[in-house]
XYZ file of C-alpha atoms in Angstrom:
280
model
C -20.161 9.538 -7.536
C -18.504 10.910 -4.402
C -15.240 9.109 -5.115
C -13.672 7.833 -8.330
C -10.617 5.627 -7.944
C -8.104 5.442 -10.783
C -7.018 1.849 -11.391
C -3.863 1.496 -13.537
C -4.634 -0.821 -16.426
C -1.275 -2.567 -16.182
C -1.816 -3.722 -12.583
C -4.419 -6.499 -12.780
C -3.661 -7.572 -9.211
C -5.480 -4.416 -8.104
C -8.646 -4.869 -10.190
C -10.703 -7.134 -7.926
C -9.499 -5.342 -4.816
C -10.626 -2.012 -6.230
C -13.987 -3.482 -7.229
C -14.496 -4.644 -3.640
C -13.408 -1.315 -2.144
C -15.332 1.756 -1.006
C -15.047 3.919 -4.144
C -18.366 4.726 -5.813
C -16.753 4.717 -9.267
C -13.768 2.897 -10.740
C -11.810 4.422 -13.604
C -9.634 1.852 -15.337
C -6.797 3.828 -16.851
C -5.160 3.039 -20.175
C -3.579 6.480 -20.523
C -1.283 8.376 -18.143
C -0.936 5.645 -15.495
C 0.421 3.128 -18.023
C 3.882 3.179 -19.571
C 4.013 3.125 -23.364
C 5.574 -0.337 -23.387
C 2.712 -1.761 -21.286
C -0.285 -0.209 -23.029
C -1.219 -3.123 -25.271
C -1.084 -5.594 -22.397
C -3.007 -3.207 -20.134
C -5.761 -2.920 -22.734
C -6.059 -6.707 -22.905
C -6.099 -7.084 -19.118
C -8.765 -4.433 -18.556
C -10.981 -5.832 -21.304
C -10.663 -9.362 -19.909
C -11.545 -8.245 -16.383
C -14.483 -6.058 -17.345
C -15.755 -8.689 -19.760
C -16.233 -11.055 -16.831
C -19.876 -10.282 -15.996
C -19.805 -11.310 -12.299
C -17.502 -8.400 -11.549
C -20.338 -5.985 -12.339
C -22.483 -7.171 -9.428
C -20.430 -4.949 -7.121
C -22.731 -2.047 -7.970
C -19.941 0.280 -9.098
C -20.031 2.694 -11.951
C -17.219 1.756 -14.328
C -15.236 4.175 -16.477
C -12.383 3.470 -18.865
C -9.959 6.268 -19.647
C -8.677 5.621 -23.151
C -5.696 7.202 -24.842
C -6.103 10.512 -26.675
C -8.336 10.469 -29.748
C -5.535 11.551 -32.079
C -3.042 8.965 -30.777
C -2.145 5.666 -32.512
C -3.600 3.793 -29.506
C -7.060 5.338 -29.718
C -8.815 2.931 -32.079
C -7.350 -0.180 -30.457
C -8.526 1.031 -27.045
C -12.039 1.634 -28.348
C -12.278 -1.727 -30.076
C -11.295 -3.401 -26.809
C -13.705 -1.631 -24.465
C -16.750 -0.346 -26.381
C -18.389 -3.768 -26.507
C -18.107 -4.067 -22.717
C -20.842 -2.887 -20.393
C -19.065 0.239 -19.132
C -20.865 3.367 -18.011
C -18.540 6.050 -19.360
C -15.565 6.441 -21.650
C -13.182 9.090 -20.346
C -11.714 11.192 -23.169
C -8.436 12.979 -22.371
C -6.645 15.758 -24.246
C -9.791 17.227 -25.842
C -9.562 20.951 -26.600
C -12.545 21.880 -28.779
C -16.095 21.015 -29.737
C -14.909 19.960 -33.186
C -12.532 17.437 -31.639
C -15.455 16.038 -29.643
C -17.520 15.640 -32.795
C -14.661 13.903 -34.603
C -14.068 11.606 -31.641
C -17.747 10.687 -31.354
C -17.990 9.981 -35.079
C -15.099 7.545 -34.782
C -16.570 5.977 -31.637
C -19.937 5.460 -33.322
C -18.340 3.958 -36.427
C -16.542 1.384 -34.275
C -19.733 0.708 -32.300
C -21.585 0.042 -35.549
C -18.944 -2.442 -36.685
C -19.010 -4.179 -33.296
C -22.817 -4.006 -33.108
C -22.624 -2.432 -29.669
C -26.011 -2.426 -27.943
C -25.072 -0.397 -24.863
C -23.447 2.868 -25.958
C -21.546 4.361 -23.007
C -21.684 8.032 -22.117
C -18.630 10.265 -22.290
C -16.660 12.056 -19.585
C -14.352 14.707 -21.068
C -11.160 15.864 -19.372
C -10.487 19.593 -19.291
C -6.738 19.888 -18.800
C -5.387 22.759 -20.914
C -6.046 26.513 -20.927
C -7.645 26.249 -24.364
C -9.924 23.429 -23.221
C -10.991 25.402 -20.157
C -11.777 28.442 -22.318
C -13.951 26.273 -24.600
C -15.326 23.994 -21.880
C -18.996 24.939 -22.288
C -18.844 24.346 -26.049
C -17.011 21.053 -25.501
C -19.636 19.864 -23.030
C -22.446 20.867 -25.403
C -20.885 19.311 -28.501
C -22.715 15.988 -28.252
C -25.576 14.566 -26.138
C -23.460 11.583 -25.103
C -21.338 13.828 -22.911
C -22.373 13.366 -19.282
C -19.736 15.402 -17.501
C -16.520 17.400 -17.461
C -13.524 16.427 -15.346
C -10.905 18.912 -14.216
C -7.239 17.999 -14.715
C -5.280 20.422 -12.549
C -1.854 18.837 -12.966
C -1.796 19.264 -16.739
C -3.605 22.594 -16.516
C -1.245 24.186 -13.979
C 2.196 22.604 -14.079
C 3.365 23.589 -17.604
C 2.480 27.219 -16.922
C 3.985 27.671 -13.474
C 0.622 28.013 -11.724
C 1.014 27.023 -8.089
C -1.479 24.404 -7.002
C -0.569 25.030 -3.361
C -2.389 28.389 -3.659
C -5.994 27.369 -3.119
C -7.279 30.494 -4.842
C -5.754 29.173 -8.082
C -7.538 25.859 -7.622
C -10.814 27.592 -6.816
C -10.588 29.781 -9.910
C -10.173 26.759 -12.196
C -12.895 24.835 -10.375
C -15.295 27.756 -10.720
C -14.620 28.182 -14.433
C -15.210 24.506 -15.170
C -18.295 24.343 -12.950
C -19.911 27.269 -14.771
C -19.169 25.621 -18.111
C -20.701 22.358 -16.933
C -23.732 24.206 -15.602
C -24.205 26.007 -18.929
C -24.135 22.677 -20.763
C -26.263 20.852 -18.205
C -23.675 18.187 -17.339
C -21.973 17.282 -14.074
C -18.565 18.538 -12.953
C -15.961 16.217 -11.436
C -12.913 17.368 -9.504
C -9.280 16.604 -10.267
C -7.069 13.938 -8.760
C -4.794 15.111 -5.936
C -1.170 13.875 -6.053
C -0.357 14.065 -2.335
C -0.996 10.573 -1.003
C -0.277 11.553 2.612
C -1.671 15.101 2.482
C -5.201 14.653 3.777
C -5.565 18.351 4.571
C -4.620 19.376 1.026
C -6.956 16.802 -0.501
C -9.843 17.878 1.702
C -9.263 21.579 1.005
C -9.622 21.014 -2.749
C -12.545 18.640 -2.260
C -14.411 21.034 0.025
C -13.890 23.865 -2.456
C -15.294 21.646 -5.210
C -18.251 20.522 -3.125
C -19.164 24.129 -2.335
C -19.319 24.757 -6.100
C -21.607 21.806 -6.769
C -19.111 19.223 -8.002
C -20.379 15.672 -7.580
C -17.115 14.109 -6.411
C -13.330 13.974 -6.554
C -10.895 11.666 -8.300
C -8.616 9.516 -6.166
C -5.246 8.028 -7.062
C -4.935 5.849 -3.945
C -7.508 3.885 -1.935
C -6.761 5.916 1.203
C -8.100 9.018 -0.565
C -11.451 7.332 -1.166
C -12.541 7.692 2.451
C -11.615 11.385 2.371
C -13.661 11.998 -0.771
C -16.623 10.009 0.511
C -16.630 12.010 3.740
C -16.462 15.410 2.033
C -19.107 14.705 -0.600
C -21.538 12.815 1.622
C -24.625 14.927 2.425
C -25.009 16.128 6.009
C -27.955 15.012 8.118
C -29.526 18.461 7.777
C -29.161 18.279 3.976
C -30.717 14.812 3.908
C -33.698 15.865 6.013
C -34.265 18.985 3.915
C -34.041 16.944 0.710
C -36.530 14.349 1.959
C -38.885 17.188 2.886
C -38.683 18.598 -0.653
C -39.149 15.197 -2.312
C -42.127 14.361 -0.097
C -43.733 17.736 -0.766
C -43.288 17.344 -4.530
C -44.827 13.885 -4.344
C -47.894 15.530 -2.781
C -48.033 18.129 -5.544
C -46.648 20.952 -3.390
C -44.023 23.163 -5.005
C -43.437 25.630 -2.187
C -41.544 24.348 0.842
C -40.970 26.510 3.916
C -41.900 29.590 1.922
C -39.474 28.802 -0.904
C -40.437 27.812 -4.414
C -39.067 24.422 -5.435
C -38.611 24.148 -9.187
C -37.233 21.276 -11.256
C -33.491 21.825 -10.562
C -34.049 21.995 -6.799
C -36.173 18.848 -6.920
C -33.583 17.001 -9.011
C -30.873 17.908 -6.526
C -33.046 16.854 -3.591
C -33.739 13.498 -5.211
C -30.007 12.992 -5.782
C -29.278 13.702 -2.107
C -31.969 11.270 -0.996
C -30.624 8.605 -3.362
C -27.138 9.091 -1.953
C -28.422 8.884 1.621
C -30.222 5.652 0.757
C -27.015 4.103 -0.490
C -27.249 4.752 -4.228
C -23.994 6.731 -4.504
C -23.695 6.522 -8.274
């Protein structure tokens, strides 16, 4: 999941191109990227595209970001996409564990009516100060939650927090990463608005990678290559990971004088999988 490309739901001309591109994950967006007047049509277009089974042979993970759970668009979005074979539903504007539980109850009620056989996991956006303060509880509120995603624009801009100061970014990244670690879910980094600012994108991405984030959101295809480069394991990391995996396979749980417990082994296996081309 090195790179996740946002695909506006009201631009169907981009769907197949994105599916054929280099992003590990595609996030079809029904929320912020779509104007209010285009949301119904966007929902129909995304559902039609993702309902066409041959498009899934591209080997991408597929996410749909629906509109906020308390909005009038929420139930229509869910009815359109829950019966599709998507990997994750991205929930925006969540601020508490109780909101998660209410949202999941509504999701499961719709799934029951639609007789959904493949229940997607949930990726929850953390994009307000309150949500960040409660992030560990939010991530632990239901077993369907797979990860937390940082939303720096919404988190910073209303409060005059300068994103250009990397220490501000790092502080938010650290807080969310610790919450995700406490809950045992992955952490995913925020989208970066500067389409030409490779240095700024990479600075945020490298900060996130150092904290153990699995990847960074992209709002333009040119950012995908930057994210893939930052989050790809180095050759030294790949060799060390293969060494750990091979040792564990032989029943050895001390490698180069260092104990290798379950979390280290899980991370090593993930690095090996990524090196072998399984980036999801």
